[in-house]
């Protein structure tokens, strides 16, 4: 509890780290470094989740995003052979960049003006998962209980989704390896 | 400056502003970059911005609906990344590029 | 302590089990289980492609019969996450019909093109189950996961021809645009959740009724973002950029599916979701203006881009944008008549679009090149029957009287006029007149132009398959019969309330 006064500094530290590394993802031209910067973004976001008292999401963030997804991405970068030069970003056309920046800046202004200036009413229903409840029962327990009772149907649907993804990847990649084998077999015959 | 944006009192608005900033960086990245892989990374930034907003609201309202939603978003992101990256590999096998502007066989 | 916890868990479980009501999900479960079954059958290698096609039709047939069983009273299940009523049942029938037609036109085409991957049908079934979840959902969580099940299967289906660069390109472009749109949709959902404290439609409705939009900027921004994300999926102008590329590149049967069911599902969701704000006073002007301008832009820009398009698939892509613009006018008028008119339009659109793609599939099976309008020159002399069928579909899309396309447009525009949006109706009618130009251009090419000597395109090689014939004839029958007798169907749709 004595850590309360440190919280704002932690927030600003993680927030600037997140924003900075996210900007670097966009700016850096080598995708491998972009991916590395994205990992940093994910880690600092995990810090933000801890500040928000949501440990389970922080853990999942590190496992799923920084662990699984980014490993997959770097693996693909490796597979595509970075040295061939096909992966390096070409400099973007200046007009496109300017238009993109203006568009996202406008989006930013619109959203911020709505959220900050608006007189947000505070009468959304409050739940029971208070900080005290998390303290006594633990974030993980509360989370998993909700996941397997209230949110059982979407949970099952997500499992269906993952099945679909697995089938899809097999369909896409199996054909390629089959084709390569055929090519090699043909080469062998040619000799 | 509205009440909710004190500098040394971190409120839900701070987190939401951070989430909006991240979302806009992601959007800009998608529009600027032409490398399919980097576009994909920028979309991941956008999804993370969404996650941050969901967790913030969820904690603010003492619920865990938002957190459960984040769990689903993560699963969906994993599934999508698997499909997207395998499409990218298929493309790279056919034509040694991942540049969206260079894949332009489709024209009217 | 532990005892108390086990107690709460068991009571929790009991409430969950009591609200489960798997019966409501019978069609969804049958279709997704069918997808898994087909995946297992795919292991049989050789014959699997044929068996799967047959099984897919059977599964979709059973699912549509099951939808009859759930009854017409609205019922909720799974803690209010699923709402099954006549509205969602109609959509289930529409999806099943689309799925069956897609299977019918896929089989021969995919075999000829050597993309006879047996898992294709499995993915199709998963896509259909995703569609069903999207419209049966009464919770944004289910909507999102259903949408993603649909999208993930569609990415693979669009890119399934891994030896054709065009198909891969279509798959990748569709993937990037769709995930980008999903991010906007999700951000919208996050803010709706932030405002209302729930993702359930009924809770959102209660909140909106007691607080209205003006007092809740989060809700306002959230609804706008959800609308924007969905406009991508519907490919309403200005979010339409991906449509022509994806339509042109994807294998033809996939394009047929892609251009109908997912858009209809997105509209289904929008109708269901926006109905929650029906009685919110005051209804924000901005929201209404945005929907109207999306409708107007889609109609006009879609038409203009289709006018001088030489590639047939791209022309149909732009025309589909226009058609979704017509439905968007119905969506803008926010009345019950408009909903029934939109439902009628969806039914009509399925038959017209799948029918025309079936004909194109038959024509282009043997030709690897993209089909242009020039290729149709003199088709009436070489293949009179096929040219005639093609003409009927084109006439129906153009909205020429005795056919279903006319009835559909008539209902939509009269609903728009009833709710007082005269300008919108006039723009719609003018656009539908303009659109006749590019449909009739194909007809003129077929009937009045001399055949090209050296087009590299052999019309004589065209042969019908049994399945394709079945699809084409049933679409033609539906177009003519429902075109002549639209009243019974529209009366049926009028009874459906949201």
Short mmCIF file of N, CA, C and O in Angstrom, two decimals, chain B residues 12-13 16 19-20 23 26-27 30-31 36 39-40 43-44 46-47 49-51 53-55 57-61 63-69 72-73 76 79-81 83-85 87-88 90-91 94-95 98 100 103-108, chain C residues 79 81 139-141 144-145 148 151-152 155-156 159 161-166 168-173 175-176 178-180 182-184 186-187 189-191 193-200 218 225 244-246 248-249 309-311 314 370:
data_model
loop_
_atom_site.label_atom_id
_atom_site.label_comp_id
_atom_site.label_asym_id
_atom_site.label_seq_id
_atom_site.Cartn_x
_atom_site.Cartn_y
_atom_site.Cartn_z
N UNK B 12 -8.81 6.28 -14.68
CA UNK B 12 -9.14 5.43 -15.82
C UNK B 12 -8.90 6.19 -17.12
O UNK B 12 -8.46 5.63 -18.12
N UNK B 13 -9.12 7.52 -17.10
CA UNK B 13 -8.95 8.30 -18.32
C UNK B 13 -7.53 8.22 -18.86
O UNK B 13 -7.32 8.17 -20.06
N UNK B 16 -7.21 5.13 -20.78
CA UNK B 16 -7.95 5.19 -22.04
C UNK B 16 -7.20 6.05 -23.04
O UNK B 16 -7.12 5.71 -24.23
N UNK B 19 -4.56 4.07 -24.46
CA UNK B 19 -5.10 3.09 -25.40
C UNK B 19 -5.42 3.75 -26.74
O UNK B 19 -5.13 3.19 -27.81
N UNK B 20 -6.00 4.97 -26.70
CA UNK B 20 -6.32 5.66 -27.95
C UNK B 20 -5.04 6.00 -28.71
O UNK B 20 -4.97 5.84 -29.93
N UNK B 23 -3.80 2.89 -30.35
CA UNK B 23 -4.67 2.53 -31.47
C UNK B 23 -4.33 3.38 -32.69
O UNK B 23 -4.25 2.88 -33.81
N UNK B 26 -1.10 2.39 -34.28
CA UNK B 26 -1.33 1.18 -35.08
C UNK B 26 -1.99 1.52 -36.41
O UNK B 26 -1.56 1.04 -37.46
N UNK B 27 -3.03 2.37 -36.37
CA UNK B 27 -3.72 2.75 -37.60
C UNK B 27 -2.75 3.41 -38.57
O UNK B 27 -2.73 3.08 -39.77
N UNK B 30 -0.53 0.85 -40.17
CA UNK B 30 -1.18 0.07 -41.22
C UNK B 30 -1.25 0.87 -42.51
O UNK B 30 -1.03 0.35 -43.60
N UNK B 31 -1.53 2.18 -42.37
CA UNK B 31 -1.70 2.99 -43.59
C UNK B 31 -0.35 3.34 -44.22
O UNK B 31 -0.25 3.47 -45.43
N UNK B 36 3.59 -6.45 -45.81
CA UNK B 36 2.46 -7.17 -45.22
C UNK B 36 2.77 -7.60 -43.78
O UNK B 36 1.90 -7.55 -42.92
N UNK B 39 2.51 -4.56 -41.56
CA UNK B 39 1.10 -4.21 -41.41
C UNK B 39 0.46 -5.10 -40.36
O UNK B 39 -0.28 -4.65 -39.48
N UNK B 40 0.81 -6.39 -40.43
CA UNK B 40 0.27 -7.33 -39.46
C UNK B 40 0.71 -6.96 -38.04
O UNK B 40 -0.11 -6.96 -37.10
N UNK B 43 -1.33 -4.12 -36.83
CA UNK B 43 -2.68 -4.53 -36.42
C UNK B 43 -2.64 -5.13 -35.02
O UNK B 43 -3.54 -4.93 -34.21
N UNK B 44 -1.54 -5.85 -34.72
CA UNK B 44 -1.40 -6.38 -33.36
C UNK B 44 -1.36 -5.24 -32.33
O UNK B 44 -1.91 -5.36 -31.24
N UNK B 46 -2.88 -2.43 -32.64
CA UNK B 46 -4.28 -1.97 -32.49
C UNK B 46 -5.05 -2.89 -31.56
O UNK B 46 -5.80 -2.43 -30.69
N UNK B 47 -4.87 -4.21 -31.75
CA UNK B 47 -5.59 -5.15 -30.90
C UNK B 47 -5.18 -4.99 -29.44
O UNK B 47 -6.00 -5.10 -28.53
N UNK B 49 -4.23 -2.20 -28.08
CA UNK B 49 -4.90 -1.00 -27.59
C UNK B 49 -6.31 -1.35 -27.13
O UNK B 49 -6.77 -0.90 -26.07
N UNK B 50 -6.99 -2.18 -27.93
CA UNK B 50 -8.33 -2.61 -27.56
C UNK B 50 -8.30 -3.35 -26.22
O UNK B 50 -9.12 -3.10 -25.32
N UNK B 51 -7.33 -4.27 -26.10
CA UNK B 51 -7.22 -5.02 -24.85
C UNK B 51 -7.04 -4.10 -23.66
O UNK B 51 -7.65 -4.30 -22.61
N UNK B 53 -8.01 -1.03 -23.34
CA UNK B 53 -9.28 -0.36 -23.04
C UNK B 53 -10.22 -1.31 -22.30
O UNK B 53 -10.85 -0.93 -21.31
N UNK B 54 -10.29 -2.57 -22.79
CA UNK B 54 -11.20 -3.53 -22.15
C UNK B 54 -10.81 -3.77 -20.70
O UNK B 54 -11.66 -3.79 -19.80
N UNK B 55 -9.52 -3.98 -20.45
CA UNK B 55 -9.10 -4.25 -19.08
C UNK B 55 -9.37 -3.03 -18.19
O UNK B 55 -9.85 -3.16 -17.06
N UNK B 57 -11.68 -0.68 -18.50
CA UNK B 57 -13.11 -0.59 -18.17
C UNK B 57 -13.51 -1.67 -17.19
O UNK B 57 -14.28 -1.43 -16.26
N UNK B 58 -12.97 -2.85 -17.42
CA UNK B 58 -13.33 -3.98 -16.58
C UNK B 58 -12.93 -3.72 -15.13
O UNK B 58 -13.73 -3.92 -14.20
N UNK B 59 -11.70 -3.26 -14.91
CA UNK B 59 -11.26 -2.97 -13.55
C UNK B 59 -12.04 -1.79 -12.97
O UNK B 59 -12.38 -1.78 -11.79
N UNK B 60 -12.30 -0.80 -13.83
CA UNK B 60 -13.00 0.38 -13.34
C UNK B 60 -14.39 0.04 -12.82
O UNK B 60 -14.88 0.64 -11.87
N UNK B 61 -15.03 -0.95 -13.47
CA UNK B 61 -16.39 -1.28 -13.07
C UNK B 61 -16.42 -2.51 -12.17
O UNK B 61 -17.50 -3.07 -11.96
N UNK B 63 -15.64 -5.58 -12.67
CA UNK B 63 -16.21 -6.77 -13.30
C UNK B 63 -15.06 -7.59 -13.84
O UNK B 63 -13.92 -7.14 -13.84
N UNK B 64 -15.36 -8.81 -14.34
CA UNK B 64 -14.30 -9.41 -15.14
C UNK B 64 -14.75 -9.77 -16.55
O UNK B 64 -14.09 -10.53 -17.22
N UNK B 65 -15.85 -9.20 -16.97
CA UNK B 65 -16.31 -9.44 -18.34
C UNK B 65 -15.27 -8.98 -19.36
O UNK B 65 -14.95 -9.67 -20.31
N UNK B 66 -14.73 -7.78 -19.10
CA UNK B 66 -13.73 -7.24 -20.02
C UNK B 66 -12.49 -8.09 -20.08
O UNK B 66 -11.92 -8.33 -21.14
N UNK B 67 -12.07 -8.59 -18.92
CA UNK B 67 -10.87 -9.42 -18.90
C UNK B 67 -11.10 -10.72 -19.67
O UNK B 67 -10.21 -11.18 -20.40
N UNK B 68 -12.30 -11.29 -19.49
CA UNK B 68 -12.60 -12.51 -20.23
C UNK B 68 -12.59 -12.21 -21.73
O UNK B 68 -12.07 -12.99 -22.54
N UNK B 69 -13.13 -11.05 -22.08
CA UNK B 69 -13.14 -10.65 -23.49
C UNK B 69 -11.70 -10.57 -24.02
O UNK B 69 -11.40 -11.01 -25.13
N UNK B 72 -10.44 -13.81 -25.00
CA UNK B 72 -10.92 -14.24 -26.32
C UNK B 72 -10.19 -13.50 -27.44
O UNK B 72 -9.87 -14.08 -28.47
N UNK B 73 -9.97 -12.20 -27.23
CA UNK B 73 -9.27 -11.44 -28.26
C UNK B 73 -7.88 -12.02 -28.49
O UNK B 73 -7.43 -12.16 -29.63
N UNK B 76 -8.20 -15.19 -30.48
CA UNK B 76 -8.52 -14.86 -31.87
C UNK B 76 -7.28 -14.34 -32.58
O UNK B 76 -6.98 -14.71 -33.72
N UNK B 79 -5.09 -17.22 -33.52
CA UNK B 79 -5.61 -17.96 -34.68
C UNK B 79 -5.38 -17.18 -35.97
O UNK B 79 -4.92 -17.72 -36.97
N UNK B 80 -5.66 -15.88 -35.90
CA UNK B 80 -5.50 -15.06 -37.10
C UNK B 80 -4.05 -14.99 -37.52
O UNK B 80 -3.74 -15.04 -38.71
N UNK B 81 -3.14 -14.88 -36.53
CA UNK B 81 -1.74 -14.76 -36.92
C UNK B 81 -1.28 -16.04 -37.60
O UNK B 81 -0.52 -15.98 -38.56
N UNK B 83 -3.06 -18.06 -39.49
CA UNK B 83 -3.55 -18.06 -40.87
C UNK B 83 -2.81 -17.02 -41.71
O UNK B 83 -2.35 -17.29 -42.82
N UNK B 84 -2.69 -15.81 -41.16
CA UNK B 84 -2.08 -14.72 -41.92
C UNK B 84 -0.64 -15.04 -42.29
O UNK B 84 -0.23 -14.84 -43.43
N UNK B 85 0.11 -15.57 -41.33
CA UNK B 85 1.51 -15.85 -41.61
C UNK B 85 1.65 -16.99 -42.61
O UNK B 85 2.55 -16.97 -43.45
N UNK B 87 -0.48 -17.60 -45.03
CA UNK B 87 -0.76 -16.98 -46.34
C UNK B 87 0.48 -16.23 -46.84
O UNK B 87 0.80 -16.25 -48.02
N UNK B 88 1.17 -15.59 -45.90
CA UNK B 88 2.37 -14.82 -46.26
C UNK B 88 3.46 -15.75 -46.81
O UNK B 88 4.12 -15.43 -47.80
N UNK B 90 2.94 -18.66 -48.24
CA UNK B 90 2.50 -19.11 -49.56
C UNK B 90 2.81 -18.06 -50.61
O UNK B 90 3.34 -18.34 -51.69
N UNK B 91 2.55 -16.82 -50.26
CA UNK B 91 2.80 -15.72 -51.20
C UNK B 91 4.28 -15.61 -51.50
O UNK B 91 4.70 -15.46 -52.65
N UNK B 94 5.58 -18.02 -53.99
CA UNK B 94 5.22 -17.79 -55.39
C UNK B 94 5.96 -16.61 -55.96
O UNK B 94 6.38 -16.60 -57.10
N UNK B 95 6.07 -15.58 -55.16
CA UNK B 95 6.66 -14.34 -55.65
C UNK B 95 7.47 -13.80 -54.50
O UNK B 95 6.96 -13.60 -53.41
N UNK B 98 6.89 -9.46 -50.00
CA UNK B 98 5.77 -9.35 -49.07
C UNK B 98 5.22 -7.93 -49.15
O UNK B 98 4.50 -7.49 -48.27
N UNK B 100 2.84 -5.14 -50.28
CA UNK B 100 1.45 -5.15 -50.74
C UNK B 100 1.30 -4.44 -52.08
O UNK B 100 0.44 -4.76 -52.88
N UNK B 103 2.28 -6.84 -55.02
CA UNK B 103 1.36 -7.90 -55.41
C UNK B 103 0.14 -7.26 -56.01
O UNK B 103 -0.80 -6.87 -55.33
N UNK B 104 0.19 -7.07 -57.32
CA UNK B 104 -0.92 -6.34 -57.96
C UNK B 104 -1.34 -7.03 -59.24
O UNK B 104 -1.54 -6.40 -60.26
N UNK B 105 -1.42 -8.38 -59.18
CA UNK B 105 -1.93 -9.10 -60.35
C UNK B 105 -3.38 -8.75 -60.60
O UNK B 105 -3.87 -8.87 -61.71
N UNK B 106 -4.06 -8.34 -59.56
CA UNK B 106 -5.49 -8.11 -59.67
C UNK B 106 -5.75 -6.66 -60.04
O UNK B 106 -5.59 -5.77 -59.24
N UNK B 107 -6.12 -6.46 -61.26
CA UNK B 107 -6.43 -5.10 -61.71
C UNK B 107 -7.60 -5.17 -62.66
O UNK B 107 -7.83 -6.14 -63.33
N UNK B 108 -8.32 -4.08 -62.72
CA UNK B 108 -9.50 -4.08 -63.60
C UNK B 108 -9.18 -3.59 -64.98
O UNK B 108 -8.15 -3.04 -65.25
N UNK C 79 -27.17 -17.77 -20.56
CA UNK C 79 -26.98 -16.51 -19.84
C UNK C 79 -27.27 -15.29 -20.71
O UNK C 79 -26.61 -14.27 -20.59
N UNK C 81 -26.78 -15.05 -23.89
CA UNK C 81 -25.81 -14.82 -24.96
C UNK C 81 -26.36 -15.18 -26.32
O UNK C 81 -25.86 -14.74 -27.34
N UNK C 139 -25.14 -11.11 -27.68
CA UNK C 139 -24.05 -10.62 -26.85
C UNK C 139 -22.88 -10.35 -27.80
O UNK C 139 -22.61 -11.14 -28.69
N UNK C 140 -22.23 -9.22 -27.60
CA UNK C 140 -21.20 -8.83 -28.56
C UNK C 140 -20.02 -9.81 -28.55
O UNK C 140 -19.30 -9.92 -29.53
N UNK C 141 -19.83 -10.53 -27.43
CA UNK C 141 -18.76 -11.51 -27.37
C UNK C 141 -18.97 -12.61 -28.39
O UNK C 141 -18.09 -12.97 -29.15
N UNK C 144 -18.52 -11.42 -31.90
CA UNK C 144 -17.12 -11.27 -32.30
C UNK C 144 -16.50 -12.63 -32.62
O UNK C 144 -15.87 -12.79 -33.67
N UNK C 145 -16.71 -13.60 -31.73
CA UNK C 145 -16.08 -14.90 -31.98
C UNK C 145 -16.68 -15.55 -33.23
O UNK C 145 -15.96 -16.12 -34.06
N UNK C 148 -15.20 -14.05 -36.25
CA UNK C 148 -13.83 -14.49 -36.51
C UNK C 148 -13.79 -15.92 -37.04
O UNK C 148 -12.95 -16.23 -37.88
N UNK C 151 -14.47 -15.37 -40.57
CA UNK C 151 -13.38 -14.73 -41.31
C UNK C 151 -12.22 -15.68 -41.53
O UNK C 151 -11.69 -15.78 -42.64
N UNK C 152 -11.85 -16.41 -40.45
CA UNK C 152 -10.69 -17.29 -40.58
C UNK C 152 -10.95 -18.34 -41.65
O UNK C 152 -10.09 -18.62 -42.49
N UNK C 155 -10.63 -16.57 -45.09
CA UNK C 155 -9.26 -16.28 -45.55
C UNK C 155 -8.70 -17.49 -46.28
O UNK C 155 -8.12 -17.36 -47.36
N UNK C 156 -8.89 -18.66 -45.65
CA UNK C 156 -8.32 -19.87 -46.24
C UNK C 156 -9.05 -20.21 -47.54
O UNK C 156 -8.44 -20.57 -48.54
N UNK C 159 -7.88 -18.03 -50.31
CA UNK C 159 -6.51 -18.30 -50.74
C UNK C 159 -6.26 -19.77 -51.01
O UNK C 159 -5.11 -20.20 -50.99
N UNK C 161 -6.38 -21.74 -53.56
CA UNK C 161 -5.64 -22.14 -54.75
C UNK C 161 -4.20 -21.67 -54.61
O UNK C 161 -3.81 -20.63 -55.13
N UNK C 162 -3.38 -22.47 -53.93
CA UNK C 162 -2.04 -21.99 -53.57
C UNK C 162 -1.11 -21.95 -54.75
O UNK C 162 -0.01 -21.44 -54.63
N UNK C 163 -1.52 -22.47 -55.91
CA UNK C 163 -0.62 -22.39 -57.06
C UNK C 163 -0.97 -21.22 -57.95
O UNK C 163 -0.35 -20.99 -58.97
N UNK C 164 -2.01 -20.50 -57.58
CA UNK C 164 -2.43 -19.35 -58.37
C UNK C 164 -2.16 -18.09 -57.54
O UNK C 164 -2.72 -17.91 -56.47
N UNK C 165 -1.30 -17.25 -58.07
CA UNK C 165 -0.91 -16.06 -57.33
C UNK C 165 -2.13 -15.19 -57.02
O UNK C 165 -2.22 -14.59 -55.94
N UNK C 166 -3.10 -15.17 -57.96
CA UNK C 166 -4.26 -14.29 -57.75
C UNK C 166 -5.04 -14.68 -56.51
O UNK C 166 -5.48 -13.85 -55.73
N UNK C 168 -3.93 -16.39 -53.85
CA UNK C 168 -3.18 -16.09 -52.62
C UNK C 168 -3.27 -14.61 -52.30
O UNK C 168 -3.46 -14.21 -51.15
N UNK C 169 -3.13 -13.81 -53.35
CA UNK C 169 -3.19 -12.37 -53.17
C UNK C 169 -4.55 -11.96 -52.59
O UNK C 169 -4.62 -11.16 -51.66
N UNK C 170 -5.60 -12.57 -53.14
CA UNK C 170 -6.94 -12.26 -52.63
C UNK C 170 -7.04 -12.64 -51.16
O UNK C 170 -7.55 -11.86 -50.34
N UNK C 171 -6.51 -13.83 -50.83
CA UNK C 171 -6.58 -14.28 -49.45
C UNK C 171 -5.86 -13.32 -48.52
O UNK C 171 -6.38 -12.92 -47.48
N UNK C 172 -4.66 -12.90 -48.93
CA UNK C 172 -3.86 -12.04 -48.06
C UNK C 172 -4.49 -10.66 -47.91
O UNK C 172 -4.57 -10.10 -46.81
N UNK C 173 -4.98 -10.12 -49.03
CA UNK C 173 -5.61 -8.80 -48.95
C UNK C 173 -6.86 -8.84 -48.07
O UNK C 173 -7.10 -7.95 -47.26
N UNK C 175 -7.42 -10.92 -45.72
CA UNK C 175 -6.96 -11.08 -44.35
C UNK C 175 -6.61 -9.72 -43.74
O UNK C 175 -7.13 -9.35 -42.67
N UNK C 176 -5.75 -8.96 -44.42
CA UNK C 176 -5.27 -7.70 -43.83
C UNK C 176 -6.44 -6.74 -43.61
O UNK C 176 -6.59 -6.15 -42.54
N UNK C 178 -9.61 -7.36 -43.39
CA UNK C 178 -10.62 -7.85 -42.46
C UNK C 178 -10.15 -7.72 -41.01
O UNK C 178 -10.93 -7.32 -40.13
N UNK C 179 -8.88 -7.99 -40.78
CA UNK C 179 -8.38 -7.88 -39.41
C UNK C 179 -8.32 -6.41 -39.00
O UNK C 179 -8.61 -6.06 -37.85
N UNK C 180 -7.95 -5.57 -39.95
CA UNK C 180 -7.95 -4.13 -39.69
C UNK C 180 -9.35 -3.66 -39.28
O UNK C 180 -9.53 -2.96 -38.28
N UNK C 182 -11.70 -5.58 -38.07
CA UNK C 182 -12.04 -6.19 -36.79
C UNK C 182 -11.51 -5.36 -35.64
O UNK C 182 -12.14 -5.27 -34.59
N UNK C 183 -10.32 -4.76 -35.83
CA UNK C 183 -9.75 -3.95 -34.77
C UNK C 183 -10.67 -2.77 -34.47
O UNK C 183 -10.91 -2.44 -33.30
N UNK C 184 -11.20 -2.14 -35.53
CA UNK C 184 -12.12 -1.02 -35.30
C UNK C 184 -13.39 -1.50 -34.60
O UNK C 184 -13.87 -0.87 -33.66
N UNK C 186 -13.72 -4.04 -32.68
CA UNK C 186 -13.41 -4.38 -31.30
C UNK C 186 -13.27 -3.14 -30.43
O UNK C 186 -13.72 -3.11 -29.28
N UNK C 187 -12.63 -2.12 -31.01
CA UNK C 187 -12.48 -0.89 -30.25
C UNK C 187 -13.86 -0.31 -29.93
O UNK C 187 -14.11 0.15 -28.80
N UNK C 189 -16.61 -2.11 -29.65
CA UNK C 189 -17.21 -2.97 -28.63
C UNK C 189 -16.66 -2.60 -27.26
O UNK C 189 -17.40 -2.52 -26.27
N UNK C 190 -15.33 -2.33 -27.21
CA UNK C 190 -14.72 -1.97 -25.93
C UNK C 190 -15.39 -0.73 -25.36
O UNK C 190 -15.68 -0.67 -24.16
N UNK C 191 -15.67 0.25 -26.19
CA UNK C 191 -16.27 1.46 -25.66
C UNK C 191 -17.74 1.30 -25.32
O UNK C 191 -18.21 1.89 -24.34
N UNK C 193 -18.86 -1.41 -24.17
CA UNK C 193 -18.75 -2.07 -22.87
C UNK C 193 -18.39 -1.06 -21.78
O UNK C 193 -18.96 -1.08 -20.68
N UNK C 194 -17.46 -0.15 -22.10
CA UNK C 194 -17.06 0.84 -21.11
C UNK C 194 -18.20 1.73 -20.68
O UNK C 194 -18.28 2.16 -19.53
N UNK C 195 -19.11 2.01 -21.61
CA UNK C 195 -20.22 2.88 -21.27
C UNK C 195 -21.29 2.14 -20.49
O UNK C 195 -21.80 2.64 -19.50
N UNK C 196 -21.63 0.93 -20.96
CA UNK C 196 -22.82 0.27 -20.42
C UNK C 196 -22.49 -0.77 -19.37
O UNK C 196 -23.39 -1.23 -18.68
N UNK C 197 -21.24 -1.18 -19.29
CA UNK C 197 -20.88 -2.19 -18.31
C UNK C 197 -21.31 -3.58 -18.71
O UNK C 197 -21.30 -4.48 -17.89
N UNK C 198 -21.70 -3.75 -19.97
CA UNK C 198 -22.09 -5.07 -20.41
C UNK C 198 -21.91 -5.18 -21.91
O UNK C 198 -21.79 -4.18 -22.60
N UNK C 199 -21.86 -6.43 -22.38
CA UNK C 199 -21.84 -6.59 -23.83
C UNK C 199 -23.14 -7.21 -24.32
O UNK C 199 -23.29 -7.51 -25.48
N UNK C 200 -24.05 -7.43 -23.39
CA UNK C 200 -25.32 -8.04 -23.77
C UNK C 200 -26.23 -7.00 -24.40
O UNK C 200 -26.32 -5.86 -23.91
N UNK C 218 -19.05 7.72 -24.51
CA UNK C 218 -18.42 6.42 -24.77
C UNK C 218 -19.33 5.56 -25.63
O UNK C 218 -18.89 4.93 -26.58
N UNK C 225 -17.97 3.36 -33.95
CA UNK C 225 -16.85 2.49 -34.35
C UNK C 225 -17.36 1.11 -34.79
O UNK C 225 -16.84 0.53 -35.74
N UNK C 244 -13.18 -5.44 -54.92
CA UNK C 244 -12.94 -5.94 -56.28
C UNK C 244 -11.75 -6.88 -56.36
O UNK C 244 -11.84 -7.91 -57.04
N UNK C 245 -10.67 -6.57 -55.67
CA UNK C 245 -9.49 -7.43 -55.73
C UNK C 245 -9.79 -8.82 -55.20
O UNK C 245 -9.42 -9.83 -55.80
N UNK C 246 -10.47 -8.84 -54.05
CA UNK C 246 -10.74 -10.14 -53.44
C UNK C 246 -11.70 -10.95 -54.30
O UNK C 246 -11.50 -12.15 -54.52
N UNK C 248 -12.13 -10.77 -57.50
CA UNK C 248 -11.52 -11.20 -58.73
C UNK C 248 -10.53 -12.33 -58.49
O UNK C 248 -10.45 -13.27 -59.28
N UNK C 249 -9.82 -12.27 -57.39
CA UNK C 249 -8.77 -13.24 -57.17
C UNK C 249 -9.24 -14.56 -56.61
O UNK C 249 -8.70 -15.61 -56.93
N UNK C 309 -16.34 -0.97 -66.30
CA UNK C 309 -15.50 -2.08 -65.87
C UNK C 309 -15.57 -3.18 -66.92
O UNK C 309 -16.65 -3.58 -67.33
N UNK C 310 -14.38 -3.64 -67.37
CA UNK C 310 -14.38 -4.65 -68.43
C UNK C 310 -14.35 -6.06 -67.87
O UNK C 310 -14.81 -7.00 -68.48
N UNK C 311 -13.76 -6.21 -66.67
CA UNK C 311 -13.68 -7.54 -66.08
C UNK C 311 -15.01 -7.89 -65.41
O UNK C 311 -15.53 -7.11 -64.61
N UNK C 314 -15.04 -8.18 -61.50
CA UNK C 314 -14.92 -6.86 -60.86
C UNK C 314 -16.21 -6.08 -61.01
O UNK C 314 -16.65 -5.39 -60.08
N UNK C 370 -8.94 -14.26 -66.78
CA UNK C 370 -10.07 -13.51 -66.24
C UNK C 370 -11.11 -13.30 -67.33
O UNK C 370 -10.78 -13.07 -68.49
#
